[in-house]
Each structure stands twice: as structure tokens, then as C-alpha cells.
XYZ file of C-alpha atoms in Angstrom:
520
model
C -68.961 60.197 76.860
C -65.407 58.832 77.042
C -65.353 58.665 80.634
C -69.091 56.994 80.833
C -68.025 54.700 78.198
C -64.717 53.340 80.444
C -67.041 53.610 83.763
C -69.019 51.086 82.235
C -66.312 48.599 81.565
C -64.840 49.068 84.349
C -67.920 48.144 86.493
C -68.859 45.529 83.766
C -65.284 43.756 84.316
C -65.634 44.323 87.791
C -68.777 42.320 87.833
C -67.679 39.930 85.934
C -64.853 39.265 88.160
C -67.384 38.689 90.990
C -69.313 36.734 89.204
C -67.145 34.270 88.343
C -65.800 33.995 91.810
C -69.294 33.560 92.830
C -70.584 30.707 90.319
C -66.608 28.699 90.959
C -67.649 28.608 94.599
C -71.259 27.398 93.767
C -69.730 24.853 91.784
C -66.988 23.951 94.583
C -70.296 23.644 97.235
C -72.159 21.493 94.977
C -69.236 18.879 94.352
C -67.935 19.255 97.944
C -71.829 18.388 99.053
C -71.789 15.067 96.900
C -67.986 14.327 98.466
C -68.964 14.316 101.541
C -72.186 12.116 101.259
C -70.165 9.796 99.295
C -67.368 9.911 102.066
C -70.031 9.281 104.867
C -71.116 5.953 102.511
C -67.976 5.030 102.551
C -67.766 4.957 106.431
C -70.665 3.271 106.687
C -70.308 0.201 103.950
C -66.747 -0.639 105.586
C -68.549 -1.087 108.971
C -70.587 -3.879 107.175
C -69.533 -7.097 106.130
C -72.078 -6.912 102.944
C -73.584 -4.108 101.067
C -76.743 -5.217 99.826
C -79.514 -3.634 98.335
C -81.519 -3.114 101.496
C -78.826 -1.413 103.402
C -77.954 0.795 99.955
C -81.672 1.831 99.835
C -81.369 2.416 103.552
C -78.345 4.779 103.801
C -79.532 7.062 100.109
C -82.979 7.106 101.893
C -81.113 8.466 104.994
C -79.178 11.334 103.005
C -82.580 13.058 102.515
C -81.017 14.729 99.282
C -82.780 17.786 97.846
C -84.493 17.450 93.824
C -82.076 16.803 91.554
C -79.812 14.813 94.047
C -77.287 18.493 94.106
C -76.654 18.191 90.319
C -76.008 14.297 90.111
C -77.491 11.639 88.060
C -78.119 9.811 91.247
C -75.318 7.528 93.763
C -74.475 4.238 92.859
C -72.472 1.398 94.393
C -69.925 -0.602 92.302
C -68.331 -3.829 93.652
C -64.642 -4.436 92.767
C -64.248 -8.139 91.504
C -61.490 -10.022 90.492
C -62.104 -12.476 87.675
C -62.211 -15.412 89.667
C -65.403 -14.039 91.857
C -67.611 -13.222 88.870
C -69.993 -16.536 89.394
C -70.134 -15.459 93.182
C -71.175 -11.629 92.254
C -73.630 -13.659 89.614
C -75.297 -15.688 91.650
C -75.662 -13.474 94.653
C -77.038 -10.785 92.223
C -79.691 -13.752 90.987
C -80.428 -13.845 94.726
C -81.563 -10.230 94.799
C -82.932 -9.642 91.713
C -84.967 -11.210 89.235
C -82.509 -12.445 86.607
C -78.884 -12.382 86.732
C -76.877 -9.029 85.947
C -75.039 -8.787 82.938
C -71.547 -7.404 83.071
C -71.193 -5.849 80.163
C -68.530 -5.445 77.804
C -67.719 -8.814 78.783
C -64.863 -9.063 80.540
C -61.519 -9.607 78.647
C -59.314 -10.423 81.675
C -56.967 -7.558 79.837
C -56.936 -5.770 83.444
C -57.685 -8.558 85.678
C -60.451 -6.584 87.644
C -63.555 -5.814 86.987
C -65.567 -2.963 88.698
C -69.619 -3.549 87.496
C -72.074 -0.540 88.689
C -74.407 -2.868 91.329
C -76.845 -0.341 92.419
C -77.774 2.981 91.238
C -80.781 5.325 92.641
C -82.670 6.956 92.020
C -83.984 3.682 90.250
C -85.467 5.381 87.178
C -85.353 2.901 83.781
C -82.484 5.332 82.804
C -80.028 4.368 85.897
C -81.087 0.665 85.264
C -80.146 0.544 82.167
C -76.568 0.962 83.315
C -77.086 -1.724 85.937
C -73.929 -4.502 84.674
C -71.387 -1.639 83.050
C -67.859 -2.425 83.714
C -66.598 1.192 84.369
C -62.897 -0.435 84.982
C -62.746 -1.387 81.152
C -62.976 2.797 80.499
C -59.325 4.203 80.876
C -60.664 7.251 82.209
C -62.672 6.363 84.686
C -59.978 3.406 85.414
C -57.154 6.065 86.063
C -59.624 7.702 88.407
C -60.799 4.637 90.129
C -56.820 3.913 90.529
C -56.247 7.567 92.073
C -59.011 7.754 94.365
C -58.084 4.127 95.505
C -54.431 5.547 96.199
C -55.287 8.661 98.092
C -58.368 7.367 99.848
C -60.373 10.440 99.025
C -63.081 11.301 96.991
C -61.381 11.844 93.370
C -63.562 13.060 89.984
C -62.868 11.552 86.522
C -61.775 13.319 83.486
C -64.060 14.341 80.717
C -66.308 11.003 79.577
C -69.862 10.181 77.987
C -72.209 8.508 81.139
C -72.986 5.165 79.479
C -76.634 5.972 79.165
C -76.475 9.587 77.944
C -75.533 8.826 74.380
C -72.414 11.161 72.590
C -74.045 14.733 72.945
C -74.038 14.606 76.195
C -70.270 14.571 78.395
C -69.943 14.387 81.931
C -67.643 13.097 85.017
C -68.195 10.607 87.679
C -66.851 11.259 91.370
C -65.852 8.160 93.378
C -65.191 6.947 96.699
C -63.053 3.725 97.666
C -64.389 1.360 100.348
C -62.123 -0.402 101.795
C -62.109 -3.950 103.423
C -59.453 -4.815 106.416
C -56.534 -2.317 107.545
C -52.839 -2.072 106.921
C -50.920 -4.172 104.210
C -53.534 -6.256 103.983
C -55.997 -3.713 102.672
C -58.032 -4.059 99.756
C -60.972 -2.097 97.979
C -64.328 -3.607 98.564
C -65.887 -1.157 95.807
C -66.637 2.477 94.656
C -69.156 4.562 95.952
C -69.521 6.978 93.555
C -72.162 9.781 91.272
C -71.934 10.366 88.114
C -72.620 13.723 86.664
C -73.894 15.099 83.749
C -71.668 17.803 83.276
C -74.903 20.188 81.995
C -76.860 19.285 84.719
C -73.960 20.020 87.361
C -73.336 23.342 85.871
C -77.240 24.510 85.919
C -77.501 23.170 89.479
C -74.778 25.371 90.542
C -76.404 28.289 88.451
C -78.944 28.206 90.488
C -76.667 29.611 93.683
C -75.549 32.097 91.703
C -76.930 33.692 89.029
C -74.681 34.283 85.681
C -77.491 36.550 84.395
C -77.272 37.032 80.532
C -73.520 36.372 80.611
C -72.003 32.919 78.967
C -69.944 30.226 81.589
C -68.297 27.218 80.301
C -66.780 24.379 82.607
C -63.553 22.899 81.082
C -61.803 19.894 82.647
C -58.206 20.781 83.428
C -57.351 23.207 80.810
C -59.333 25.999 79.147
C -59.457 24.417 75.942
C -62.003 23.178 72.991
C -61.667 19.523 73.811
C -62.004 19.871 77.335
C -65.149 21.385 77.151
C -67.358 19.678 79.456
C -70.624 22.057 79.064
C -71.738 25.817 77.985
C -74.504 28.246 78.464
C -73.766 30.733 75.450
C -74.124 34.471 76.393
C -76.675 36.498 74.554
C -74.205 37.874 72.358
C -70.615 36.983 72.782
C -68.056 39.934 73.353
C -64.997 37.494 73.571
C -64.382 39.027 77.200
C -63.663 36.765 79.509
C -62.768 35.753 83.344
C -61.232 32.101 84.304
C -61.593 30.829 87.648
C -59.686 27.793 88.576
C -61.846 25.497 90.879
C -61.270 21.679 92.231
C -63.802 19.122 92.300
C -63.112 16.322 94.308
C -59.204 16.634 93.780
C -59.597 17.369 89.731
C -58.685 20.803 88.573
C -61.426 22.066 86.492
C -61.592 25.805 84.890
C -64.861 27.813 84.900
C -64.919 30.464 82.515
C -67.140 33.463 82.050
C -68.244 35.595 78.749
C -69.490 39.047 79.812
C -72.327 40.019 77.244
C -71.134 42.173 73.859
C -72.631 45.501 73.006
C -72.334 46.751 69.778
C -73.786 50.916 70.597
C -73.064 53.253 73.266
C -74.456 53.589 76.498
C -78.167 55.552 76.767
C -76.448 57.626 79.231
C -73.635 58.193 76.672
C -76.354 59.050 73.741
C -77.748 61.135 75.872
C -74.753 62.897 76.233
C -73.738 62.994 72.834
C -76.812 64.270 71.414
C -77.218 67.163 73.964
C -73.335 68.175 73.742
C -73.885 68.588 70.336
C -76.815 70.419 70.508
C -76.953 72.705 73.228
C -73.610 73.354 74.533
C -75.067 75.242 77.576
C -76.180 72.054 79.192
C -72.108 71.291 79.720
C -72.210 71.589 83.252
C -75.260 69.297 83.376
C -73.891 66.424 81.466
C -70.360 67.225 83.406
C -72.390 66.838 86.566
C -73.592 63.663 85.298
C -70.680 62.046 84.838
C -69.015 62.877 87.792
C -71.976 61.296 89.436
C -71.388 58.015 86.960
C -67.825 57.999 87.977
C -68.779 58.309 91.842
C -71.521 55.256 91.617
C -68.838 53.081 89.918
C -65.812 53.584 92.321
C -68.584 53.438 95.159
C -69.370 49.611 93.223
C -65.657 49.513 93.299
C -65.217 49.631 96.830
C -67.992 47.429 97.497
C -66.243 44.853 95.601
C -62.803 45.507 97.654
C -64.580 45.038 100.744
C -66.040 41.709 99.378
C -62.289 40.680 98.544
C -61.728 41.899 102.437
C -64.259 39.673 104.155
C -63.052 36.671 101.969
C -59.762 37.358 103.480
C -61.511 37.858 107.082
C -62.599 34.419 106.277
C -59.642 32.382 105.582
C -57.790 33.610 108.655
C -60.625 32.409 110.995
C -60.261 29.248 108.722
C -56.351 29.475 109.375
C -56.816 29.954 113.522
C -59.347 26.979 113.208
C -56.881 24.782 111.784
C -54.037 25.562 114.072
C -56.906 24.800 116.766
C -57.181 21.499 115.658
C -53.592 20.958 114.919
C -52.686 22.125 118.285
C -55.134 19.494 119.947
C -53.437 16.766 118.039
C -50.603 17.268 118.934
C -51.454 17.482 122.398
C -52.679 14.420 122.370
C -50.128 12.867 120.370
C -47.669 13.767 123.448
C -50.231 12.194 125.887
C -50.600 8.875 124.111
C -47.147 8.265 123.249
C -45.803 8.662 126.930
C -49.167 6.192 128.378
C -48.513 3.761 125.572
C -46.139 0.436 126.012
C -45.953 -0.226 122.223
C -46.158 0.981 119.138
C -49.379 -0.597 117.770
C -50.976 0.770 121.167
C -49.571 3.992 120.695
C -51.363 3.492 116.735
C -54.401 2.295 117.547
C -55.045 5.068 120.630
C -53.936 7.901 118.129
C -55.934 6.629 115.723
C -59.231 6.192 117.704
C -58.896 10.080 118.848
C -57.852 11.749 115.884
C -60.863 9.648 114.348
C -63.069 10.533 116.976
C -62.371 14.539 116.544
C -62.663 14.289 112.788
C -66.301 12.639 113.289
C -67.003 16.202 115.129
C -65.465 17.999 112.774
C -67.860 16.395 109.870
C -70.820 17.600 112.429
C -69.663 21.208 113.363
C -68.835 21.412 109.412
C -72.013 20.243 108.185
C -74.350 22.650 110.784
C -71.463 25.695 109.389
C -69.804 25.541 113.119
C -73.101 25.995 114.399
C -75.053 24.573 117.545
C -74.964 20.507 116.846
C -77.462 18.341 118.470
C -76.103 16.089 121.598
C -77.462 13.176 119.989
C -75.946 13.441 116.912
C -72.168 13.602 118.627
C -73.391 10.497 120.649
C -74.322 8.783 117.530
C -71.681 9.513 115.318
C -68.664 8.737 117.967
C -70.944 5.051 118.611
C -71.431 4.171 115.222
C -68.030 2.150 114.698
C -68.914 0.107 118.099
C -73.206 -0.855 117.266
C -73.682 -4.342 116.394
C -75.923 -5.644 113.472
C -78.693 -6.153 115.778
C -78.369 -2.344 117.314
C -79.394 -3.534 120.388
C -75.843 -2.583 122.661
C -76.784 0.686 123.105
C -79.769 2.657 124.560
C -79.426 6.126 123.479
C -82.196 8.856 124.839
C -82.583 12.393 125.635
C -84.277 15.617 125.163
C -83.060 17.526 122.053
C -80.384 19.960 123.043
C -77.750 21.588 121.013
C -74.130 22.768 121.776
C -71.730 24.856 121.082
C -68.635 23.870 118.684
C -66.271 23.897 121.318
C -68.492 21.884 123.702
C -69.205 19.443 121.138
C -65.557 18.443 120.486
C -65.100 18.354 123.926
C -68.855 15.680 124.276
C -66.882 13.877 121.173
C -63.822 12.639 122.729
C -65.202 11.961 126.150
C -67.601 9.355 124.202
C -64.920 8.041 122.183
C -62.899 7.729 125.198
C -65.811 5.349 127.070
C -66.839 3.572 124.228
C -63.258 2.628 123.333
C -62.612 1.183 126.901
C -66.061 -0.293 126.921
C -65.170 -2.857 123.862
C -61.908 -3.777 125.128
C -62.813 -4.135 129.145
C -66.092 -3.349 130.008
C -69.385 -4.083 128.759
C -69.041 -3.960 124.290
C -66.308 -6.906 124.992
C -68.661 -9.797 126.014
C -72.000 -10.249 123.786
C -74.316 -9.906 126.390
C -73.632 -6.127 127.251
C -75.202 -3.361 127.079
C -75.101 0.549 126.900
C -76.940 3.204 128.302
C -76.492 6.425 127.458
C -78.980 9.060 128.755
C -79.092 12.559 129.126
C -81.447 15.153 130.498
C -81.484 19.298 131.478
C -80.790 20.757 134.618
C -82.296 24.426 134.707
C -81.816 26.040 131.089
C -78.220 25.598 130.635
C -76.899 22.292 132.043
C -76.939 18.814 130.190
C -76.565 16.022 132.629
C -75.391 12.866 130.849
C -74.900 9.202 132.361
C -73.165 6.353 130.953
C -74.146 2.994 132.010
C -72.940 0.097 131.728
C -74.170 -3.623 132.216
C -73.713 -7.027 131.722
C -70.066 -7.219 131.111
C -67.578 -8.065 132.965
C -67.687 -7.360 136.991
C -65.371 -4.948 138.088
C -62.641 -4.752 140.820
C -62.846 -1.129 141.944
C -60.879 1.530 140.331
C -58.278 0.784 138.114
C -54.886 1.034 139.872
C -53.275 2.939 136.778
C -54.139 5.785 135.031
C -54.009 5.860 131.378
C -54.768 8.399 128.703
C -58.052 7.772 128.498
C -58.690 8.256 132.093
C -57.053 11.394 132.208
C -58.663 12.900 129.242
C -62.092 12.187 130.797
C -61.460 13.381 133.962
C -59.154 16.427 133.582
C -59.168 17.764 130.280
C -62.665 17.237 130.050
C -63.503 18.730 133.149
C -61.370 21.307 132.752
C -63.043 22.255 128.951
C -66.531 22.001 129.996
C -65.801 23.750 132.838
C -68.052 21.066 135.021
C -66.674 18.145 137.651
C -66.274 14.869 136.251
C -68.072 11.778 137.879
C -66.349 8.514 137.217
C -67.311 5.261 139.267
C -66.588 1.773 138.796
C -68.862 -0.449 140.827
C -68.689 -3.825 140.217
C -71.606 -3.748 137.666
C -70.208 -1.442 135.028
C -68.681 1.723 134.941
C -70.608 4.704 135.444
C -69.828 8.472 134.225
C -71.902 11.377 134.674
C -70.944 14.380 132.682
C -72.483 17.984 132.921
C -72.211 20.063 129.727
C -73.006 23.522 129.606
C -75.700 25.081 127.010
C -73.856 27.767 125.683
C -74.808 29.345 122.242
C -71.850 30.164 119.517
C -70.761 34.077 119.406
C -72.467 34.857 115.873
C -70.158 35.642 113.192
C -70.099 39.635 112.827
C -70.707 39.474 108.750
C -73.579 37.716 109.325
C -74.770 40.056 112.203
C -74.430 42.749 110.170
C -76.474 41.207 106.847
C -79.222 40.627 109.294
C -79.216 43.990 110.423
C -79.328 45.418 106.674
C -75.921 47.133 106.686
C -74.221 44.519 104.249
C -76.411 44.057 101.384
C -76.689 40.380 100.083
């Protein structure tokens, strides 16, 4: 009975263990999903030189977010003011709406900046009623305006009450500088940001994984009473408990889990019990018995070691990814600094590349380094160089997919010809135009042609070669594996690439669920 009694813990702190590893990376995915939504928002309102409400609606239509918008109340866009540009954010708000917004508390001038929630959608009469609220006049969510405006990443607030929830019910808010201009002269256009209710965010993460009958708490910072942000109570406490530290959008938060209490033995241990006492013949039965308890539970045991093995399996691909990457910038770090005269062209080159292999990275990551569509590496490495009007580019293919590799390779050959198309060739003059086109050749080529017209006519083939050139026409070649066609009639220059169709080796874990050996 004794050894039944400890098998049970044992397998019940084992589980526990597991299951608080499990709901701390549910909770991780869910505010990682919202960071980088509110990252590509971001991106896209410091392209613009206005964010109205037309273009807001446009880019939360765009995000196609599931019910429940991942946990959030919603996504919102707050414009930072100073004091002296409240009548302009009044009257263009009377120009938009019917009636002009009230900032509310009024402003004292106490912090000389005030940061009034603009939009917020879903537009239920909830999320309106917070339409006006100065969040800069809160010291929490001030301190984490101020830190995400320093670090230029998404950053959480501490623990506060959403302005519309009443006192019941705490939360946090994530946010998301936009910036206006580059360098010294930078300044934040506004937040894009989504608040949470900290209840809601907790039950949409339960939903991944299951806590079962158990208790889990979510505390911000420290494990303690008044950082409780919400708690699902277990069915009966036992005061046994696993902490998992987890970070949500750079703020430490604790997740904590309360394994249910039992106040009687085991039936398997009654059983026991009653029998030993009564017929003491059957001692080799309830012997066999346990041994077989004690086998099932170290068998559990392992299982859970081999868990702990294939997260491990997991962060040394991650590891050999990153040193990937690293490796490539460096590489072209080397290659820009010897083709570049100064140092701003040395900054600006680095920076376009770097920024064009990130933009691939945010594909591979969001398809889990799957196959990503050509037309989505097109668009994303265009979108900094598309007019208002949308009209400099012609983009059109068949919908293919690559392989990670390929795609980072697709990425910076893009970035490459659109960057020398808006300072030479056909994005420097209004009148020109774009075309990029692509189509199949068998199963497993991609033929792609870049086009270019109405800019300015060309001389032939430039007598230098710089970095750019290179990339496209040896690097490239020599990733994909394909030869590199670059002409430059007097027209516009003209590129042909040929990319291969190659699937991604699957990833043997998942293999093997799919076959049935690993058990979900």
C-alpha cells in the first residue's frame, strides 16, 4: 500500500510538472501571437504618413484573427500627442467621427504628453466606451509605454484594471511603439497595442492545454497575493504546487499550478488493504500488483524524460538555426563594408539586408519553417517601396511554395532589385513601373522575371560591380543552384531567376507522431 501510495505521487508530481510546462508555453504562444501582429502593425503604420480609421479597419480586417482575437480584448491604436497638438487630434477626430473625442481625465500638463486610445476593434459599445482614455496619465501603463518606446519591442504592462472592466476584473495591456523618422531625430507616432483581460488570457491559453481538475494562477512578476492577476481554483486544494516562470512580451510573469488534494487512499490501495488483511494468501497477488503499479509509473516516468529529451532536440536545431543566420550576417557585413565608400552607405546597405532577411524570417516563422508561398516573399520584401496608389508594381503568378532555404535566398535577391530600382532605375522617377512575374517550368522550376519600365534609360551594364550585383548574381546563383540572368537594356533592367521547388526534410518528431509511435 506504501509503495502504491508513493507511485501515485510520484506520477501525480510528475504530471504536474508537465503540465505546467505545457499551459506556460500555451500562454508564451498566445502572447507571442498578439506580439507579432502588433509588431507587423507597427511596420505597416510607419510606412504611412496617417493612420486613419480606414487604413486601421483595413490592416485588423487583414489579420483574419480567430474568436476571441487569441485571448485579447481586441487591438487598438493610440496617438502620442503633445499638449500643444490636442485641437489638431480634436478636430481631425471631428472629421472622422460624429462628435469630437473626449480625452479623458483631462489633461493636467503634469507629464506633458498625452497618449488617448483612438481606435479600438472589435467596435463593440464596450471598446467604445474607452474611446478618449489617456492611458499616459496611468503610471503603470506610462512606465510600460516608456519601456517599450526605449527598446522598440513589444513590452506588456504590470498588473492594472482595463478602464472599462470595473475593479473585479485586473488585466495587462501589451504595446507596440510606432515610430515617425529615423536616427536622432526619431520620435513615437503612437502605440499599437491589446489589452488583456488577464481571465480571459488565461482561459484562452487553457484551451491549448488542458489543466484538467488542477488549479493555475498567473502572477505578474512575483508569486505573490498582490500580484495575482487571475485563478481557476482546483477542485480541492492540496497546497502542492509547480511554478513556471514565463515572459510575455518582455514582462516576467509566474504561472503556478495546484495539483488536486485527496483526503483517502487510492482504490488500488483499499483494495489492497482490505484483502491483506483478510486473506493473507492473496500476498503474491497484491505483490504482483504492485510491481505492475511501480512498472506503469517509471514506464510514465520515462515517457516524461524523453519529453524533456525532444525539448532539448529542439533548442539545438533552434541553436544551429541561429548561428545560420548569424553566420549570413556576418557574411554580408564583410561584403558591404569593403563595396561601401562611406559610412552612411555602408548603414543604409546593412540595414536594407539584414531587414530584408528578417522579413523572411517573420514568413518561415509564421508557416513553422515550412513551405512559404513565392508571393508572399515578393510581397513582404516590396512592401517598404509601394506607393499610396499601389500602382508601381505588377505582381502575378501561379501559387507555388518553397522551401526555407530557397525562400531566404528569393528574399534578398528581391530586396537587392527593389533597392537599386528606387535609387537608379525605375521606383526613382514617378512614372515607373514594376513587373514582377513568375511562372513553372515542369514540376520543380519557378521562372521569375523582373521588369522594369519607364525610368530612367540605361547605358549598358554598369562598369562597377557592387554588393548588390554580386549577391544577385553569385551567391544567388550559387544557393539556388540555377544561372542568373541579368540584362540592362536601355529600357529597364531585366532579371530572370529560376528557383527550384524543393519540399523541406520533415522534422523526425513529427514523422514519427504521424506514424503513431509518439503518442500526442
Amino acid at each position: 500500500m506504501f509503495a502504491i501510495e508513493r507511485g501515485e505521487t510520484e506520477r501525480e508530481a510528475a504530471t504536474l510538472n508537465e503540465r505546467a510546462r505545457a499551459i506556460a508555453s500555451a500562454l508564451e504562444r498566445r502572447g507571442n501571437a498578439t506580439a507579432a501582429y502588433l509588431r507587423a502593425g507597427a511596420a505597416m503604420f510607419a510606412a504611412v504618413d496617417r493612420v486613419d480609421e480606414s487604413l486601421f479597419d483595413r490592416f485588423v480586417s487583414e489579420l483574419q484573427l480567430d474568436v476571441g482575437y487569441r485571448g485579447t480584448e481586441g487591438i487598438g491604436w493610440a496617438q502620442s500627442l503633445r499638449l500643444f497638438e490636442l485641437d489638431q487630434f480634436r478636430g481631425g477626430a471631428d472629421e472622422e467621427a460624429a462628435g469630437a473625442v473626449r480625452i479623458w481625465p483631462a489633461p493636467t500638463g503634469v507629464t506633458g504628453r498625452v497618449v488617448p486610445v483612438t481606435f479600438l476593434r472589435p467596435g463593440t459599445e464596450r471598446n467604445q466606451r474607452v474611446i478618449g482614455y489617456d492611458m499616459y496619465s496611468d503610471p503603470v501603463r506610462r512606465e510600460a509605454m516608456e519601456q517599450a518606446e526605449k527598446s522598440a519591442q513589444p513590452t506588456a504592462s504590470g498588473k492594472v484594471v482595463l478602464a472599462y472592466r470595473g475593479e473585479d476584473a485586473p488585466g495587462f495591456i501589451v504595446y507596440m511603439p510606432v515610430f515617425r523618422g529615423e536616427g536622432v531625430g526619431r520620435r513615437v507616432r503612437g502605440f499599437i497595442y491589446s489589452p488583456f483581460s488577464a481571465a480571459e488570457f488565461l482561459n484562452s491559453a487553457l484551451e491549448l492545454a488542458n489543466a484538467g481538475e488542477r488549479g493555475v494562477r498567473l502572477y505578474d512578476g512575483e508569486a505573490s497575493p498582490d500580484r495575482l492577476l487571475a485563478q481557476i481554483e482546483p477542485v480541492s486544494g492540496s497546497g502542492v504546487v509547480v511554478q513556471e516562470r514565463i515572459t510575455i512580451a518582455n514582462r516576467p510573469m509566474v504561472v503556478e499550478v495546484e495539483s488536486v488534494g485527496s483526503y483517502s487512499l487510492s482504490p488500488l490501495s483499499m483494495l489492497t488493504l482490505l484483502f491483506g488483511l483478510l486473506v493473507a494468501s492473496l500476498l503474491l497477488v497484491v505483490a504482483r500488483l504492485v510491481t505492475q503499479q511501480a512498472r506503469e509509473d517509471q514506464l510514465k516516468l520515462e515517457w516524461l524524460e524523453e519529453q524533456d529529451s525532444i525539448r532539448n532536440s529542439l533548442t539545438r536545431e533552434l541553436n544551429h538555426r541561429v548561428k545560420n543566420t548569424l553566420a549570413n550576417v556576418l557574411s554580408i557585413v564583410a561584403l558591404t563594408r569593403r563595396r561601401s565608400e562611406t559610412l552612411d552607405e555602408f548603414a543604409d546597405g546593412l540595414d536594407g539586408r539584414i531587414r530584408a532577411i528578417s522579413a523572411t524570417h517573420d514568413l518561415l516563422t509564421q508557416s513553422e519553417w515550412g513551405t512559404t508561398p513565392v508571393r508572399a516573399v515578393v510581397a513582404a520584401e516590396l512592401a517598404p517601396h509601394v506607393s499610396d496608389s499601389g500602382q508601381d508594381f505588377v505582381i502575378a503568378g501561379p501559387a507555388v511554395e518553397l522551401a526555407p532555404n530557397d525562400a531566404l535566398t528569393l528574399g534578398l535577391a528581391i530586396h537587392e532589385l527593389a533597392t537599386n530600382a528606387s535609387k537608379y532605375g525605375a521606383l526613382s522617377v514617378p512614372d515607373g513601373r514594376v513587373s514582377v512575374t513568375w511562372e513553372l517550368e515542369g514540376k520543380d522550376i519557378v521562372r521569375m522575371e523582373w521588369i522594369e519600365t519607364g525610368g530612367p534609360r540605361l547605358a549598358g551594364r554598369p562598369q562597377g560591380r557592387g554588393f548588390g550585383l554580386d549577391l544577385i548574381e553569385k551567391i544567388v546563383a550559387h544557393e539556388l543552384n540555377e544561372k542568373v540572368e541579368l540584362d540592362f537594356p536601355p529600357e529597364g533592367v531585366r532579371c530572370t531567376l529560376r528557383i527550384p521547388v524543393r519540399r523541406p526534410s520533415e522534422f523526425a518528431i513529427r514523422a514519427a507522431r504521424r506514424r503513431g509511435v509518439v503518442e500526442s
